[in-house]
Amino acid sequence: MDNDYTGQLIFSGDAQGCIYTVSINSHIGSISRSHKNRSMRSKSLITTVQYRTFSLVARCPVLLVCAQDGNICFFSVALEIKGYLTRLCSLKLAPRLHSIHASFCPLLSLEKGEFIGT
């Protein structure tokens, strides 16, 4: 689970491979689901959801999502459409015995674009 820099959007994943965008209005205390994304290829547990304000590659906010079966997806985030996700690319890692997690590597990403560690 992760949130955008304003705290108005929360991104989370479930055990079926779906990614949810939830809108929060802190002024009136309301929470509502904005979008449900099923573009992960498999129905596997989501182990990582990580938001990044800006990407050199995508030139917009991005979301990194990793599933337990080794599928990694990279989404652009449309903040003006309440966090609508568009898949930019995906990668399938070899299966492992343990859960796979992914993370942005900020120092390496500054030099070479997006660098993701698993």
mmCIF file of C-alpha atoms in Angstrom:
data_model
loop_
_atom_site.group_PDB
_atom_site.id
_atom_site.type_symbol
_atom_site.label_atom_id
_atom_site.label_comp_id
_atom_site.label_asym_id
_atom_site.label_seq_id
_atom_site.Cartn_x
_atom_site.Cartn_y
_atom_site.Cartn_z
ATOM 1 C CA MET A 1 0.000 0.000 0.000
ATOM 2 C CA ASP A 2 1.222 3.516 -0.791
ATOM 3 C CA ASN A 3 -0.176 7.023 -1.197
ATOM 4 C CA ASP A 4 0.433 10.034 -3.425
ATOM 5 C CA TYR A 5 2.257 13.119 -2.163
ATOM 6 C CA THR A 6 -1.000 14.970 -1.359
ATOM 7 C CA GLY A 7 -2.411 12.150 0.752
ATOM 8 C CA GLN A 8 -5.647 12.253 -1.264
ATOM 9 C CA LEU A 9 -5.037 8.969 -3.097
ATOM 10 C CA ILE A 10 -4.132 5.563 -1.684
ATOM 11 C CA PHE A 11 -2.990 2.696 -3.905
ATOM 12 C CA SER A 12 -3.311 -0.898 -2.710
ATOM 13 C CA GLY A 13 -3.353 -4.441 -4.054
ATOM 14 C CA ASP A 14 -5.213 -7.598 -3.083
ATOM 15 C CA ALA A 15 -4.735 -11.371 -3.162
ATOM 16 C CA GLN A 16 -6.383 -11.646 -6.609
ATOM 17 C CA GLY A 17 -3.940 -9.368 -8.443
ATOM 18 C CA CYS A 18 -6.181 -6.284 -8.512
ATOM 19 C CA ILE A 19 -4.895 -2.783 -7.812
ATOM 20 C CA TYR A 20 -7.225 -0.252 -6.209
ATOM 21 C CA THR A 21 -7.090 3.529 -6.148
ATOM 22 C CA VAL A 22 -8.945 4.997 -3.170
ATOM 23 C CA SER A 23 -9.812 8.716 -2.910
ATOM 24 C CA ILE A 24 -9.784 10.435 0.462
ATOM 25 C CA ASN A 25 -11.423 13.761 1.249
ATOM 26 C CA SER A 26 -9.962 14.764 4.610
ATOM 27 C CA HIS A 27 -12.188 17.859 4.878
ATOM 28 C CA ILE A 28 -15.389 15.854 5.189
ATOM 29 C CA GLY A 29 -13.873 12.494 6.156
ATOM 30 C CA SER A 30 -15.046 10.517 3.130
ATOM 31 C CA ILE A 31 -13.310 7.549 1.517
ATOM 32 C CA SER A 32 -14.323 6.141 -1.868
ATOM 33 C CA ARG A 33 -12.858 3.680 -4.348
ATOM 34 C CA SER A 34 -11.924 5.568 -7.508
ATOM 35 C CA HIS A 35 -10.596 2.793 -9.743
ATOM 36 C CA LYS A 36 -10.040 -0.949 -9.808
ATOM 37 C CA ASN A 37 -7.318 -2.130 -12.181
ATOM 38 C CA ARG A 38 -7.071 -5.742 -13.347
ATOM 39 C CA SER A 39 -4.212 -5.388 -15.800
ATOM 40 C CA MET A 40 -1.877 -7.733 -13.929
ATOM 41 C CA ARG A 41 -1.607 -10.838 -16.117
ATOM 42 C CA SER A 42 -2.150 -13.282 -13.288
ATOM 43 C CA LYS A 43 -4.386 -13.548 -10.259
ATOM 44 C CA SER A 44 -1.537 -13.591 -7.782
ATOM 45 C CA LEU A 45 -1.095 -11.819 -4.448
ATOM 46 C CA ILE A 46 0.220 -8.258 -4.796
ATOM 47 C CA THR A 47 3.378 -7.964 -2.659
ATOM 48 C CA THR A 48 4.537 -4.439 -3.566
ATOM 49 C CA VAL A 49 2.744 -1.201 -4.416
ATOM 50 C CA GLN A 50 5.071 1.796 -4.563
ATOM 51 C CA TYR A 51 4.195 5.317 -5.775
ATOM 52 C CA ARG A 52 6.721 7.755 -7.180
ATOM 53 C CA THR A 53 5.941 11.431 -7.788
ATOM 54 C CA PHE A 54 7.935 11.728 -11.011
ATOM 55 C CA SER A 55 9.607 9.355 -13.432
ATOM 56 C CA LEU A 56 12.320 10.313 -15.914
ATOM 57 C CA VAL A 57 11.100 7.590 -18.252
ATOM 58 C CA ALA A 58 7.343 8.261 -18.100
ATOM 59 C CA ARG A 59 7.520 12.026 -17.388
ATOM 60 C CA CYS A 60 4.633 11.693 -14.938
ATOM 61 C CA PRO A 61 3.802 10.041 -11.592
ATOM 62 C CA VAL A 62 4.226 6.252 -11.656
ATOM 63 C CA LEU A 63 3.259 3.186 -9.653
ATOM 64 C CA LEU A 64 5.395 0.069 -9.333
ATOM 65 C CA VAL A 65 3.435 -3.129 -8.653
ATOM 66 C CA CYS A 66 4.895 -6.573 -7.993
ATOM 67 C CA ALA A 67 2.980 -9.839 -7.610
ATOM 68 C CA GLN A 68 4.049 -12.935 -5.682
ATOM 69 C CA ASP A 69 4.405 -14.959 -8.903
ATOM 70 C CA GLY A 70 7.102 -12.593 -10.221
ATOM 71 C CA ASN A 71 5.060 -10.268 -12.441
ATOM 72 C CA ILE A 72 6.234 -6.663 -12.176
ATOM 73 C CA CYS A 73 4.183 -3.854 -13.747
ATOM 74 C CA PHE A 74 4.953 -0.182 -14.159
ATOM 75 C CA PHE A 75 1.913 2.147 -14.388
ATOM 76 C CA SER A 76 1.501 5.834 -15.155
ATOM 77 C CA VAL A 77 -0.813 7.602 -12.700
ATOM 78 C CA ALA A 78 -3.290 10.232 -13.945
ATOM 79 C CA LEU A 79 -3.798 12.411 -10.870
ATOM 80 C CA GLU A 80 -6.351 14.597 -12.684
ATOM 81 C CA ILE A 81 -8.545 11.484 -13.140
ATOM 82 C CA LYS A 82 -8.376 10.455 -9.456
ATOM 83 C CA GLY A 83 -5.398 8.142 -9.864
ATOM 84 C CA TYR A 84 -6.390 6.289 -13.037
ATOM 85 C CA LEU A 85 -3.650 3.748 -13.890
ATOM 86 C CA THR A 86 -2.300 2.970 -17.357
ATOM 87 C CA ARG A 87 0.158 0.102 -17.712
ATOM 88 C CA LEU A 88 3.383 1.251 -19.345
ATOM 89 C CA CYS A 89 5.310 -2.018 -19.247
ATOM 90 C CA SER A 90 5.560 -5.344 -17.473
ATOM 91 C CA LEU A 91 8.203 -7.931 -16.741
ATOM 92 C CA LYS A 92 8.006 -11.560 -15.626
ATOM 93 C CA LEU A 93 10.720 -12.800 -13.263
ATOM 94 C CA ALA A 94 11.597 -16.467 -12.823
ATOM 95 C CA PRO A 95 9.527 -18.150 -10.073
ATOM 96 C CA ARG A 96 11.103 -18.326 -6.612
ATOM 97 C CA LEU A 97 10.274 -20.134 -3.406
ATOM 98 C CA HIS A 98 9.913 -16.953 -1.363
ATOM 99 C CA SER A 99 7.799 -13.859 -1.939
ATOM 100 C CA ILE A 100 9.181 -11.392 -4.439
ATOM 101 C CA HIS A 101 9.198 -7.705 -3.540
ATOM 102 C CA ALA A 102 10.319 -4.800 -5.715
ATOM 103 C CA SER A 103 11.437 -1.260 -4.968
ATOM 104 C CA PHE A 104 12.659 1.830 -6.785
ATOM 105 C CA CYS A 105 16.365 2.549 -6.269
ATOM 106 C CA PRO A 106 16.401 6.375 -6.122
ATOM 107 C CA LEU A 107 20.137 7.023 -6.505
ATOM 108 C CA LEU A 108 20.537 4.786 -9.545
ATOM 109 C CA SER A 109 17.259 6.019 -11.057
ATOM 110 C CA LEU A 110 18.517 9.611 -11.140
ATOM 111 C CA GLU A 111 21.354 8.658 -13.462
ATOM 112 C CA LYS A 112 19.859 5.977 -15.687
ATOM 113 C CA GLY A 113 16.079 6.419 -15.634
ATOM 114 C CA GLU A 114 14.120 3.859 -13.625
ATOM 115 C CA PHE A 115 16.122 1.287 -11.700
ATOM 116 C CA ILE A 116 14.139 -1.342 -9.824
ATOM 117 C CA GLY A 117 15.565 -3.804 -7.309
ATOM 118 C CA THR A 118 13.906 -7.097 -6.378
#
